[in-house]
Amino acid sequence: MNYRHIYHAGNFADVLKHAVLARLVEYLKQKDKAFRVLDTHAGIGLYDLSSEEAQKTGEWLDGIGRLIDEPLPANVASLLAPYLDAIKALNPDGGLTYYPGSPKLARGLLRLQDRLSLMELHPADFEELHRNFDGDFQTRATHLDGWLAMNAHLPPKEKRGLILVDPPFELEGEYRRMVDNFAKAYRKFPTGVYCLWYPLKNGAPIREFHNAFAELEIPKILCAELSVKGDRDSTGLSGSGLIIVNPPYTLKGELEILLPFLEEKLAQDRFANTRCFWIRGEEQA
Ligand code: SAM
């Protein structure tokens, strides 16, 4: 396990993932009934962007660094408010030193009745995650393989839930593993909202990945992608995507506002682009 998210925290991929995560949590809060957020690959939960590791790559400068102090159009501002307010709350004196990973972001948005389950396999990152939630009775951090947890912890006892699956994609076959593990989890908890993150880079099997989801014949699967640059000349990340299963009915419309805005702000070259479409869903119905 070589991957450490501290080197990437707040980058353009985190911006899309976390902005959407915040929309999904806000949507679940529209009903009083309690829900659970299961974060299968949690990381450490909170990132210090002034740390040696984060400074070494400076990836956040081309991510959240391009947004945090920007004037926003009103429609974008209201959609990004839960995400940006969470960041501002961690930096009460202004500036951008602390950045919430998915655990702190989700936790900050929960109500008293809601719960958060966090899985992290890296021993040192788990220790830090655990420390970051010490004494928090609404959150449980577990040192466990997130793929196992996806199966073992579903359905949640609340019977309402959001499952974020955000693996590092450092192993061969991770796209296929995501489809297969999701399919198993969905059979156990078909009413859950699932948000699955994946990287876009040169040679990535994206068409097969989307087709594999389509073949599951699950009614509502939305896809959102943001590439910040062309992938031809690089081996690194050129963008990222999210598969959202059982999305709120409002999400596609929101993404159609957010994605063009994020493309404009986060573009690194003229090949930046976005897509948002149903893999299975409304348009097939
Ligand atoms: N979700 C986090 C966020 O948005 O702030 C970032 C997670 S990072 C992309 C992926 C994390 O998964 C890393 O911290 C890595 O140590 C952890 N990890 C890798 N394999 C895992 C596994 N099988 N089960 C649980 N965690 C794993």
Coordinates of C-alpha atoms and ligand atoms in Angstrom, one line a residue:
M1 CA 0.0 0.0 0.0
N2 CA 1.9 3.0 -1.3
Y3 CA -0.9 5.4 -1.8
R4 CA -1.2 8.3 0.7
H5 CA -4.0 10.8 0.1
I6 CA -2.1 13.6 1.8
Y7 CA -0.2 14.1 -1.5
H8 CA -3.4 14.7 -3.4
A9 CA -5.8 16.2 -0.9
G10 CA -7.8 19.1 -2.4
N11 CA -6.8 18.4 -6.0
F12 CA -9.2 18.7 -8.9
A13 CA -10.5 15.2 -8.4
D14 CA -11.2 15.8 -4.7
V15 CA -13.1 19.0 -5.7
L16 CA -15.6 17.1 -7.9
K17 CA -15.9 14.1 -5.5
H18 CA -16.4 16.3 -2.4
A19 CA -18.8 18.8 -4.0
V20 CA -21.0 15.9 -5.1
L21 CA -20.7 14.1 -1.8
A22 CA -21.9 17.2 -0.1
R23 CA -24.9 17.5 -2.5
L24 CA -25.8 13.8 -1.8
V25 CA -25.6 14.3 2.0
E26 CA -27.7 17.4 1.8
Y27 CA -30.3 15.5 -0.2
L28 CA -30.6 12.7 2.3
K29 CA -31.2 15.4 5.0
Q30 CA -34.4 16.4 3.3
K31 CA -36.2 13.6 5.3
D32 CA -36.0 13.4 9.1
K33 CA -35.3 9.7 9.2
A34 CA -31.8 8.9 10.2
F35 CA -29.2 7.7 7.6
R36 CA -25.7 6.3 7.6
V37 CA -22.7 7.3 5.4
L38 CA -20.3 4.4 4.7
D39 CA -17.0 5.6 3.5
T40 CA -15.2 2.4 2.4
H41 CA -11.7 4.0 1.6
A42 CA -11.7 6.9 4.1
G43 CA -8.1 8.1 4.2
I44 CA -7.1 10.1 7.3
G45 CA -10.2 12.4 7.3
L46 CA -8.5 15.8 7.6
Y47 CA -5.5 17.2 5.7
D48 CA -3.0 19.8 6.6
L49 CA -2.2 21.5 3.3
S50 CA 0.9 23.2 4.9
S51 CA 2.4 19.8 5.6
E52 CA 5.6 18.7 3.8
E53 CA 3.7 16.0 1.8
A54 CA 0.9 18.3 0.6
Q55 CA 3.5 21.1 -0.2
K56 CA 5.6 18.7 -2.1
T57 CA 3.0 18.1 -4.9
G58 CA 1.0 21.3 -4.4
E59 CA -1.9 19.5 -6.2
W60 CA -4.5 21.5 -4.1
L61 CA -3.3 24.7 -5.8
D62 CA -4.9 23.5 -9.1
G63 CA -7.9 22.2 -7.2
I64 CA -9.6 23.8 -4.2
G65 CA -6.9 26.6 -4.4
R66 CA -8.5 27.9 -7.6
L67 CA -12.0 28.1 -6.1
I68 CA -11.9 29.0 -2.4
D69 CA -11.7 32.7 -2.8
E70 CA -13.4 33.1 -6.1
P71 CA -16.6 35.1 -6.6
L72 CA -19.2 32.5 -7.7
P73 CA -22.3 32.9 -9.8
A74 CA -25.4 32.7 -7.5
N75 CA -26.6 29.3 -8.8
V76 CA -23.1 27.8 -8.4
A77 CA -22.6 29.4 -5.0
S78 CA -25.8 27.8 -3.5
L79 CA -24.8 24.3 -4.9
L80 CA -21.3 24.6 -3.6
A81 CA -22.2 26.1 -0.2
P82 CA -22.2 22.9 1.8
Y83 CA -18.8 21.9 0.5
L84 CA -17.1 25.4 0.7
D85 CA -18.6 26.3 4.0
A86 CA -17.2 23.1 5.5
I87 CA -13.7 24.1 4.3
K88 CA -14.2 27.7 5.6
A89 CA -15.3 26.3 9.0
L90 CA -11.9 24.5 9.3
N91 CA -10.0 27.7 8.5
P92 CA -11.8 30.3 10.7
D93 CA -8.9 32.8 10.3
G94 CA -9.2 32.7 6.5
G95 CA -6.7 31.2 4.1
L96 CA -6.6 27.5 3.3
T97 CA -4.5 25.3 5.7
Y98 CA -6.9 22.5 6.5
Y99 CA -8.9 20.6 4.0
P100 CA -11.6 18.1 4.9
G101 CA -11.3 14.6 3.5
S102 CA -14.6 12.8 2.8
P103 CA -15.0 11.7 6.5
K104 CA -14.7 15.2 8.0
L105 CA -16.8 16.7 5.2
A106 CA -19.6 14.1 5.6
R107 CA -19.4 14.4 9.4
G108 CA -19.7 18.1 9.4
L109 CA -23.0 17.8 7.4
L110 CA -24.6 15.1 9.5
R111 CA -27.5 15.7 12.0
L112 CA -27.6 14.2 15.5
Q113 CA -29.6 11.2 14.3
D114 CA -27.2 10.3 11.5
R115 CA -24.1 8.0 11.6
L116 CA -20.8 7.7 9.8
S117 CA -18.8 4.4 9.3
L118 CA -15.3 4.7 8.1
M119 CA -13.0 2.0 6.7
E120 CA -9.3 2.4 6.2
L121 CA -6.7 -0.3 5.6
H122 CA -3.4 1.5 5.7
P123 CA -2.2 1.1 9.4
A124 CA -0.7 4.6 9.8
D125 CA -3.5 6.3 8.0
F126 CA -6.1 4.3 10.1
E127 CA -4.4 5.5 13.3
E128 CA -4.6 9.1 12.2
L129 CA -8.2 8.7 11.1
H130 CA -9.1 7.1 14.4
R131 CA -7.5 10.0 16.3
N132 CA -9.3 12.5 14.2
F133 CA -12.7 11.0 15.3
D134 CA -11.7 10.1 18.9
G135 CA -14.7 10.5 21.2
D136 CA -17.2 11.1 18.4
F137 CA -20.2 8.9 19.2
Q138 CA -21.7 9.3 15.8
T139 CA -18.7 8.0 14.0
R140 CA -16.9 4.7 14.0
A141 CA -13.6 4.2 12.2
T142 CA -12.6 0.6 11.5
H143 CA -9.3 -0.9 10.4
L144 CA -10.8 -3.1 7.7
D145 CA -10.7 -3.8 3.9
G146 CA -13.2 -1.4 2.4
W147 CA -14.3 -4.0 -0.2
L148 CA -15.2 -6.4 2.6
A149 CA -17.0 -3.8 4.6
M150 CA -19.0 -2.9 1.6
N151 CA -20.5 -6.3 1.8
A152 CA -20.4 -6.9 5.6
H153 CA -21.8 -3.5 6.6
L154 CA -24.8 -3.4 4.3
P155 CA -27.6 -2.9 4.6
P156 CA -27.2 -0.3 7.4
K157 CA -29.5 -0.7 10.3
E158 CA -31.0 2.7 9.5
K159 CA -32.1 1.3 6.1
R160 CA -31.1 4.7 4.5
G161 CA -27.6 5.3 3.4
L162 CA -24.9 6.7 1.2
I163 CA -21.9 4.6 0.3
L164 CA -18.8 6.4 -1.0
V165 CA -16.3 4.1 -2.6
D166 CA -13.0 5.8 -3.3
P167 CA -10.1 3.4 -3.7
P168 CA -6.6 4.4 -4.7
F169 CA -6.6 2.5 -8.1
E170 CA -3.0 1.4 -7.5
L171 CA -3.8 -2.2 -8.2
E172 CA -4.4 -3.9 -11.5
G173 CA -8.0 -4.7 -12.2
E174 CA -9.5 -2.0 -9.9
Y175 CA -12.2 -0.9 -12.4
R176 CA -13.5 -4.5 -12.6
R177 CA -13.2 -5.0 -8.8
M178 CA -15.3 -1.9 -8.3
V179 CA -18.1 -3.2 -10.6
D180 CA -18.1 -6.6 -9.0
N181 CA -18.1 -5.4 -5.5
F182 CA -20.7 -2.8 -6.2
A183 CA -23.0 -5.5 -7.8
K184 CA -22.7 -7.6 -4.6
A185 CA -23.4 -4.6 -2.3
Y186 CA -26.3 -3.5 -4.4
R187 CA -28.0 -6.9 -4.1
K188 CA -27.8 -6.5 -0.3
F189 CA -28.9 -2.8 -0.3
P190 CA -30.7 -1.9 -3.5
T191 CA -32.1 1.4 -2.1
G192 CA -28.8 2.9 -1.0
V193 CA -27.3 5.9 -2.8
Y194 CA -23.8 4.9 -4.1
C195 CA -21.1 7.2 -5.2
L196 CA -18.1 5.5 -6.8
W197 CA -15.0 7.4 -7.8
Y198 CA -12.7 6.4 -10.7
P199 CA -9.7 8.0 -12.4
L200 CA -9.5 9.1 -16.0
K201 CA -6.1 8.7 -17.6
N202 CA -4.5 7.5 -20.8
G203 CA -5.4 3.9 -21.5
A204 CA -8.0 3.6 -18.7
P205 CA -10.7 1.1 -19.7
I206 CA -13.5 3.6 -19.3
R207 CA -15.8 2.3 -22.1
E208 CA -15.7 -1.3 -20.7
F209 CA -16.2 0.1 -17.2
H210 CA -19.4 2.0 -18.2
N211 CA -20.6 -1.0 -20.2
A212 CA -20.1 -3.2 -17.2
F213 CA -22.4 -1.0 -15.1
A214 CA -25.0 -0.8 -17.9
E215 CA -25.0 -4.6 -18.1
L216 CA -26.0 -4.8 -14.4
E217 CA -29.4 -3.6 -15.5
I218 CA -29.8 -1.5 -12.4
P219 CA -32.4 1.2 -13.0
K220 CA -30.7 4.4 -12.1
I221 CA -27.0 5.0 -12.8
L222 CA -25.7 8.4 -13.5
C223 CA -22.2 9.2 -14.6
A224 CA -20.3 12.6 -14.2
E225 CA -16.8 13.2 -15.5
L226 CA -14.5 16.1 -15.4
S227 CA -11.2 16.1 -17.4
V228 CA -9.0 19.0 -16.7
K229 CA -6.5 18.3 -19.5
G230 CA -5.9 16.0 -22.5
D231 CA -4.5 12.6 -21.7
R232 CA -2.4 12.0 -24.8
D233 CA 0.9 13.2 -23.5
S234 CA 0.7 12.2 -19.9
T235 CA 0.6 9.1 -17.8
G236 CA -0.9 10.8 -14.8
L237 CA -4.5 11.7 -13.9
S238 CA -6.2 13.8 -16.5
G239 CA -9.5 13.8 -14.9
S240 CA -11.9 11.8 -12.7
G241 CA -15.4 10.4 -12.8
L242 CA -18.2 9.4 -10.5
I243 CA -20.8 6.7 -10.9
I244 CA -23.8 7.6 -8.9
V245 CA -26.4 4.9 -8.3
N246 CA -29.9 6.0 -7.1
P247 CA -29.0 9.6 -7.4
P248 CA -31.4 12.3 -6.1
Y249 CA -33.8 13.3 -8.9
T250 CA -32.3 16.8 -8.7
L251 CA -28.6 15.8 -9.2
K252 CA -28.3 15.7 -12.9
G253 CA -29.7 19.3 -13.2
E254 CA -27.2 20.4 -10.5
L255 CA -24.3 18.7 -12.3
E256 CA -25.3 20.5 -15.5
I257 CA -24.7 23.8 -13.6
L258 CA -21.6 22.6 -11.6
L259 CA -19.6 20.7 -14.3
P260 CA -19.2 23.6 -16.8
F261 CA -18.3 25.9 -14.0
L262 CA -15.7 23.5 -12.6
E263 CA -14.3 22.9 -16.1
E264 CA -13.8 26.6 -16.6
K265 CA -12.1 27.1 -13.2
L266 CA -10.0 23.9 -13.1
A267 CA -9.0 23.5 -16.8
Q268 CA -5.2 23.0 -17.3
D269 CA -5.3 23.0 -21.1
R270 CA -7.8 23.4 -24.0
F271 CA -8.7 19.7 -23.9
A272 CA -10.6 20.1 -20.6
N273 CA -14.1 18.7 -20.9
T274 CA -17.0 17.3 -18.9
R275 CA -19.8 14.7 -19.4
C276 CA -22.9 13.9 -17.5
F277 CA -25.2 11.2 -18.7
W278 CA -27.3 8.2 -17.6
I279 CA -25.6 4.9 -17.9
R280 CA -29.0 3.4 -17.1
G281 CA -32.0 5.5 -16.2
E282 CA -34.3 8.3 -17.1
E283 CA -33.4 8.5 -20.8
Q284 CA -33.7 4.7 -21.2
A285 CA -37.1 4.6 -19.4
Ligands
SAM1 N1 -12.1 9.0 0.5 C1 -11.0 9.9 0.9 C2 -11.3 11.3 0.8 O1 -12.1 11.6 -0.2 O2 -10.9 12.1 1.6 C3 -9.7 9.6 0.2 C4 -9.4 8.1 0.1 S1 -7.9 7.7 -0.8 C5 -8.3 8.1 -2.4 C6 -7.9 6.0 -0.7 C7 -7.7 5.4 0.6 O3 -8.0 4.0 0.6 C8 -6.2 5.5 1.1 O4 -6.2 6.1 2.3 C9 -5.7 4.0 1.2 O5 -4.9 3.8 2.3 C10 -7.1 3.3 1.4 N2 -7.1 1.9 1.0 C11 -6.4 1.3 0.1 N3 -6.9 0.0 -0.1 C12 -7.9 -0.1 0.8 C13 -8.8 -1.2 1.2 N4 -8.7 -2.3 0.5 N5 -9.7 -1.0 2.1 C14 -9.8 0.2 2.8 N6 -9.0 1.3 2.5 C15 -8.0 1.1 1.6

